[in-house]
Short mmCIF file of N, CA and C in Angstrom, two decimals:
data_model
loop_
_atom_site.label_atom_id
_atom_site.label_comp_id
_atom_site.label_asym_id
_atom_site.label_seq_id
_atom_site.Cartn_x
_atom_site.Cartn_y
_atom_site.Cartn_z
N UNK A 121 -104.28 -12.51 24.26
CA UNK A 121 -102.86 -12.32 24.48
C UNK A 121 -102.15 -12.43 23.13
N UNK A 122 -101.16 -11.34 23.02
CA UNK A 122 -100.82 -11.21 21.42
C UNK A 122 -99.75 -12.28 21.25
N UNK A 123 -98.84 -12.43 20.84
CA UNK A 123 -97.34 -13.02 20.05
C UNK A 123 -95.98 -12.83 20.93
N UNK A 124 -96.03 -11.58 21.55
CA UNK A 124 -95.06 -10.50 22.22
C UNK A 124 -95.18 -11.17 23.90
N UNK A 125 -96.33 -11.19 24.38
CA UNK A 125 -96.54 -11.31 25.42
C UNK A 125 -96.57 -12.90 25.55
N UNK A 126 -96.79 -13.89 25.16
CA UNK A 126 -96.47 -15.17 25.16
C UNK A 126 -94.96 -15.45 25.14
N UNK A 127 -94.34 -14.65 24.18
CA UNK A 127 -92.38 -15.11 24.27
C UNK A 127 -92.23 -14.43 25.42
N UNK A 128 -92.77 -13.22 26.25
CA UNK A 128 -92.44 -12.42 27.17
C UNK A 128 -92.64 -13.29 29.00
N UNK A 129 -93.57 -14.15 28.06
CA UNK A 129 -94.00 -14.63 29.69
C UNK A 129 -93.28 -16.47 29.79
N UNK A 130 -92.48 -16.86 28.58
CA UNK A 130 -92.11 -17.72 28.52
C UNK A 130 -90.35 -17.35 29.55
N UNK A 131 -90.00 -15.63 29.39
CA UNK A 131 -88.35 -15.58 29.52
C UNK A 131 -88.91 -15.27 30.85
N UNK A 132 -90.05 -15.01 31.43
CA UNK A 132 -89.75 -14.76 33.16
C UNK A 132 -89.35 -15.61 33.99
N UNK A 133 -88.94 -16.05 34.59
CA UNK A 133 -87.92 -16.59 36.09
C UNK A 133 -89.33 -17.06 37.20
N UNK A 134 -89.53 -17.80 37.65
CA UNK A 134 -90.94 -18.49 38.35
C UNK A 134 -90.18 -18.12 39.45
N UNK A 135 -89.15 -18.63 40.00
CA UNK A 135 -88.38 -18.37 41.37
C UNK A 135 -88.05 -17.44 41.99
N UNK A 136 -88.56 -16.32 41.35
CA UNK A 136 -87.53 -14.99 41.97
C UNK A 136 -88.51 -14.74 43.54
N UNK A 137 -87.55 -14.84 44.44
CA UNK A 137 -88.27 -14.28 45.68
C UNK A 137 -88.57 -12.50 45.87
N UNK A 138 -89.34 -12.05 46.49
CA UNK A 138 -89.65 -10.79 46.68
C UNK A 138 -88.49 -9.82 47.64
N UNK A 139 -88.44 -8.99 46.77
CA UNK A 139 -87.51 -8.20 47.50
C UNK A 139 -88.11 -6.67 47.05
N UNK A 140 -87.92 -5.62 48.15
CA UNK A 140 -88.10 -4.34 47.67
C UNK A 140 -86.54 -3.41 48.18
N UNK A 141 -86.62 -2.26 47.78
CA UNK A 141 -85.37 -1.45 48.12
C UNK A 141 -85.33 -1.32 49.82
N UNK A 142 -83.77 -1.56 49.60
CA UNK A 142 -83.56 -1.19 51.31
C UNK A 142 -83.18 -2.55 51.97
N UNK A 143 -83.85 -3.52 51.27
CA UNK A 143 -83.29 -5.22 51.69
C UNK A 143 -82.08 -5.81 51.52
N UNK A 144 -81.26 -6.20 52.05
CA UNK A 144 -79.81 -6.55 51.65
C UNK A 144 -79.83 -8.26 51.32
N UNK A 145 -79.43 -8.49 49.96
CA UNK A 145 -79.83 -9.31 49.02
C UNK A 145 -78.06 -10.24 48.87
N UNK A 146 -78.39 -11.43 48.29
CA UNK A 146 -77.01 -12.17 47.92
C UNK A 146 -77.49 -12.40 46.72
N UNK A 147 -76.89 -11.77 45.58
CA UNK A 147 -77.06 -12.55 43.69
C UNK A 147 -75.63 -13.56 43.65
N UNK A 148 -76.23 -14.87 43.42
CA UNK A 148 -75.51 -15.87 43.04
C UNK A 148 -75.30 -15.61 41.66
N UNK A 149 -73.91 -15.01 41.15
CA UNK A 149 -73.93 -14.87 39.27
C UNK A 149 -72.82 -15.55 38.82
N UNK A 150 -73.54 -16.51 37.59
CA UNK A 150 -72.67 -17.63 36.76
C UNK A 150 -71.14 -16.32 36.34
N UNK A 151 -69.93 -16.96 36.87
CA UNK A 151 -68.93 -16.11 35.96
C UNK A 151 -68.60 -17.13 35.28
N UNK A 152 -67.42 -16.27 34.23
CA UNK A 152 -67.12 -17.01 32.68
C UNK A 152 -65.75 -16.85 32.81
N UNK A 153 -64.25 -17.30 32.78
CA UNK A 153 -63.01 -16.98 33.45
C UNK A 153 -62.65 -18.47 32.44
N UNK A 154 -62.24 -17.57 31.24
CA UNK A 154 -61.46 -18.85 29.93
C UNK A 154 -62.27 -20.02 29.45
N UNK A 155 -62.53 -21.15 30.01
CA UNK A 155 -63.14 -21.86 29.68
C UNK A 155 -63.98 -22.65 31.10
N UNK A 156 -63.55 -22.17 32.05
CA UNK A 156 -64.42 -22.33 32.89
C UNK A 156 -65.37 -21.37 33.53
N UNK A 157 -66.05 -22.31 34.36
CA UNK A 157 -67.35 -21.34 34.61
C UNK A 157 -67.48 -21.40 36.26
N UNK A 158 -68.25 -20.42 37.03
CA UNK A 158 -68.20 -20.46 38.29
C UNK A 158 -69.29 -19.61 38.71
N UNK A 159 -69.86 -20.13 40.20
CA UNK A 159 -70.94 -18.80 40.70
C UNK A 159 -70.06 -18.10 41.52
N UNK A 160 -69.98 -16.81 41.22
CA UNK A 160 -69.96 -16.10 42.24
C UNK A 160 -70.75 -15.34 43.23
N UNK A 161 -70.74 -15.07 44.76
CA UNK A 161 -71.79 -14.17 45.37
C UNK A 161 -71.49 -12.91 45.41
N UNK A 162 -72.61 -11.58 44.92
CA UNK A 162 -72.50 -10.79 45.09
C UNK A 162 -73.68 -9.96 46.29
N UNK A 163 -73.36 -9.65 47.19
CA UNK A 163 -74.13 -9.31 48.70
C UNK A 163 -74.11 -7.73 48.82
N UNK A 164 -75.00 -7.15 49.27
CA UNK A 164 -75.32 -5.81 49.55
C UNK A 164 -76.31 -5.45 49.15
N UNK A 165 -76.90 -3.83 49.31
CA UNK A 165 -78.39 -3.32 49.48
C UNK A 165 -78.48 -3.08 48.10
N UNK A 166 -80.10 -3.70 48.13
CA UNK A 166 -80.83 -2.95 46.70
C UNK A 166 -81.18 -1.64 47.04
N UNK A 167 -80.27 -0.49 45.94
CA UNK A 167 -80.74 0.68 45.94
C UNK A 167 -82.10 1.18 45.05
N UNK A 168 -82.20 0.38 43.85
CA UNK A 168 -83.31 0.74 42.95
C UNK A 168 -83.89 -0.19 42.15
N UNK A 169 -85.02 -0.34 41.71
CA UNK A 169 -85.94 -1.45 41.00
C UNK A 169 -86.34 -0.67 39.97
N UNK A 170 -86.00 -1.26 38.60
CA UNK A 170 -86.35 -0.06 37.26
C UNK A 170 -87.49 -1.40 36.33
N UNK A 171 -88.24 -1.16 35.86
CA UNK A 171 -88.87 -1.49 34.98
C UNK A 171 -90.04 -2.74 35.22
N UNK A 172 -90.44 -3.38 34.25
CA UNK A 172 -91.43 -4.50 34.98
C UNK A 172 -91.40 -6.04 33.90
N UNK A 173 -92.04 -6.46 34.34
CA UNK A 173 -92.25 -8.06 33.54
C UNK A 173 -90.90 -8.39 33.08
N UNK A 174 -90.35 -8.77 31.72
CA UNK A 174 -89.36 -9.10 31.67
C UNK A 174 -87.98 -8.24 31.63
N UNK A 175 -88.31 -6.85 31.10
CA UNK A 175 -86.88 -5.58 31.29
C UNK A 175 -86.67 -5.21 32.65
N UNK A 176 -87.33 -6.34 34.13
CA UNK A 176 -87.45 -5.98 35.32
C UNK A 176 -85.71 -5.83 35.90
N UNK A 177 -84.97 -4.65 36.40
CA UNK A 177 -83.50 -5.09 36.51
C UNK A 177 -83.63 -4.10 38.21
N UNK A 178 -82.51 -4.73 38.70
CA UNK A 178 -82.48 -3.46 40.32
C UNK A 178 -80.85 -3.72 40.45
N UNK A 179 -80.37 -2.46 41.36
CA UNK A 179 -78.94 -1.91 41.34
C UNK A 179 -79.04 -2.53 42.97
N UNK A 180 -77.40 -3.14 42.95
CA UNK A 180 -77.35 -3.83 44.00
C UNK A 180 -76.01 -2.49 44.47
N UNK A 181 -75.92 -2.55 45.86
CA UNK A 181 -74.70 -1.30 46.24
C UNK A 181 -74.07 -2.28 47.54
N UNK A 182 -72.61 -2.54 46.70
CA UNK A 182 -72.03 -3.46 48.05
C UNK A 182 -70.30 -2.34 48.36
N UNK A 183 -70.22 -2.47 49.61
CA UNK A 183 -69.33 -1.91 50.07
C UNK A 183 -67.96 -2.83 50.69
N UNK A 184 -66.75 -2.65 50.17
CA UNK A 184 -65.48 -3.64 50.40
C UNK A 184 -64.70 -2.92 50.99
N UNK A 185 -64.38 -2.76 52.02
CA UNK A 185 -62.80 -1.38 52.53
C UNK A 185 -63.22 0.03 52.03
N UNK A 186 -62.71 0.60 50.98
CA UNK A 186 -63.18 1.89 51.07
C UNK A 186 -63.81 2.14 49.75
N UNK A 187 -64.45 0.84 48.67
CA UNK A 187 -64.48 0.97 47.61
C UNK A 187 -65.93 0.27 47.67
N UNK A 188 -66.67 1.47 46.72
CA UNK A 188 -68.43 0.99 46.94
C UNK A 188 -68.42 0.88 45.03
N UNK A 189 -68.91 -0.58 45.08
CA UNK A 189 -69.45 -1.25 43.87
C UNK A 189 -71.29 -1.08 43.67
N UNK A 190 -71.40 -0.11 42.62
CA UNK A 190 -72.80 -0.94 42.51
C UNK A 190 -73.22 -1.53 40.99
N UNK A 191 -74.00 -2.55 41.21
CA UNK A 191 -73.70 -3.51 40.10
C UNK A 191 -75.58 -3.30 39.36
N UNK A 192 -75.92 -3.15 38.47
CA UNK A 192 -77.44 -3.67 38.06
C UNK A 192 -77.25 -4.65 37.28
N UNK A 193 -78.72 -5.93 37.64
CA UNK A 193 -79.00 -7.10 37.46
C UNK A 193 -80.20 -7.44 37.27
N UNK A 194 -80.33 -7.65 35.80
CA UNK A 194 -81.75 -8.04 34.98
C UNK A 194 -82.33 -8.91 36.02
N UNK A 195 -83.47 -9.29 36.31
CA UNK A 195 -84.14 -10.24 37.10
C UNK A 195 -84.20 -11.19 36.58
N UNK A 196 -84.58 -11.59 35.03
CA UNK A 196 -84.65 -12.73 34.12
C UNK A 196 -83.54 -13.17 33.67
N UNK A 197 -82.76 -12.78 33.93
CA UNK A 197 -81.07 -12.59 33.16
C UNK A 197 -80.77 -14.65 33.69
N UNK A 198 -80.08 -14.60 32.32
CA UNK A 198 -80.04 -16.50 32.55
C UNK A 198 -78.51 -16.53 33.51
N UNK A 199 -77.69 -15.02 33.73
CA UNK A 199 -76.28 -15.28 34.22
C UNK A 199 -76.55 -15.29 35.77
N UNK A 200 -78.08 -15.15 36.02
CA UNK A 200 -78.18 -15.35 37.92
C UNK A 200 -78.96 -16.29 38.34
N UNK A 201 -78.02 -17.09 38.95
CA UNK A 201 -78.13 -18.35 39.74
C UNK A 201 -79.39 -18.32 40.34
N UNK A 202 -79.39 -17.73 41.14
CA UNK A 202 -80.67 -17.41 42.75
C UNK A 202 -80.19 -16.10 43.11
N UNK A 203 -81.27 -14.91 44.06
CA UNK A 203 -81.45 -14.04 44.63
C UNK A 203 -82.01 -14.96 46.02
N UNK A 204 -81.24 -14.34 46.93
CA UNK A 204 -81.34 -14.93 48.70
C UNK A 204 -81.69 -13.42 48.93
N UNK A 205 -82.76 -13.15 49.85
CA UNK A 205 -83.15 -12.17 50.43
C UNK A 205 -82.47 -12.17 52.01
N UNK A 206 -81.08 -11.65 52.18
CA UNK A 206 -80.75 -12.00 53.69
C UNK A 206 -81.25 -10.93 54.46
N UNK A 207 -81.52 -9.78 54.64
CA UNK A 207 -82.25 -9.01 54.93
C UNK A 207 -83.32 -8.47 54.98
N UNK A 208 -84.55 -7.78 55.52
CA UNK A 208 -85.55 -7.00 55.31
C UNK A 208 -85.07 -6.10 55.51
N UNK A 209 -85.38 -4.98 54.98
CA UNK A 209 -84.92 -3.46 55.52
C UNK A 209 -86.00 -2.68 55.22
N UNK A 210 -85.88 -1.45 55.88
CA UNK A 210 -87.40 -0.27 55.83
C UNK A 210 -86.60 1.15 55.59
N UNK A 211 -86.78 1.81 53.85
CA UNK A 211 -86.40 2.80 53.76
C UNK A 211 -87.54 3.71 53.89
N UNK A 212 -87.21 5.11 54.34
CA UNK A 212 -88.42 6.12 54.11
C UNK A 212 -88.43 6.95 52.91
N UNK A 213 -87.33 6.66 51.51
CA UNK A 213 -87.30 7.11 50.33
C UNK A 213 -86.74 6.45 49.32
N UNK A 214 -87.68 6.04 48.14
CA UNK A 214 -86.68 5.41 47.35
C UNK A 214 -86.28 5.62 45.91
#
């Protein structure tokens, strides 16, 4: 194991529960608002999962009244609290 892959396996996240596309997910994310700090929840379907080991990130798609947010979120990223899997879901394309 080289140099690269030791700092690489030091920034992965042990906790992340399993999720695939189509599951409707809650990201708990640290906000930053002046000098204070806060979690906020962000809830809705994972549309896509891009990359692996530590550049691992997936696009979350949440819908409010008539306005659809979708947000992508590093998996290792130190600004997310926890991923809650509140859903299973079964797409036939992803």
């Amino acid at each position: 194991m080289n140099l690269i892959d030791k700092i690489n396996q030091k920034q992965i996240k042990p906790n992340t529960p399993e999720f695939r596309v189509g599951d409707t997910v809650r990201v708990d994310v640290w906000i930053k608002e002046g000098k204070k700090e806060r979690i906020q929840a962000f809830e809705g379907l994972v549309v896509s999962k891009k990359g692996g080991s530590v550049s691992e990130r997936f696009t979350v798609r949440k819908k409010s009244g008539n306005v659809v947010v979708k947000r992508v979120f590093p998996v290792n990223s130190p600004i997310i609290d926890k991923i809650t899997v509140v859903k299973k879901g079964s797409v036939r394309r992803a």
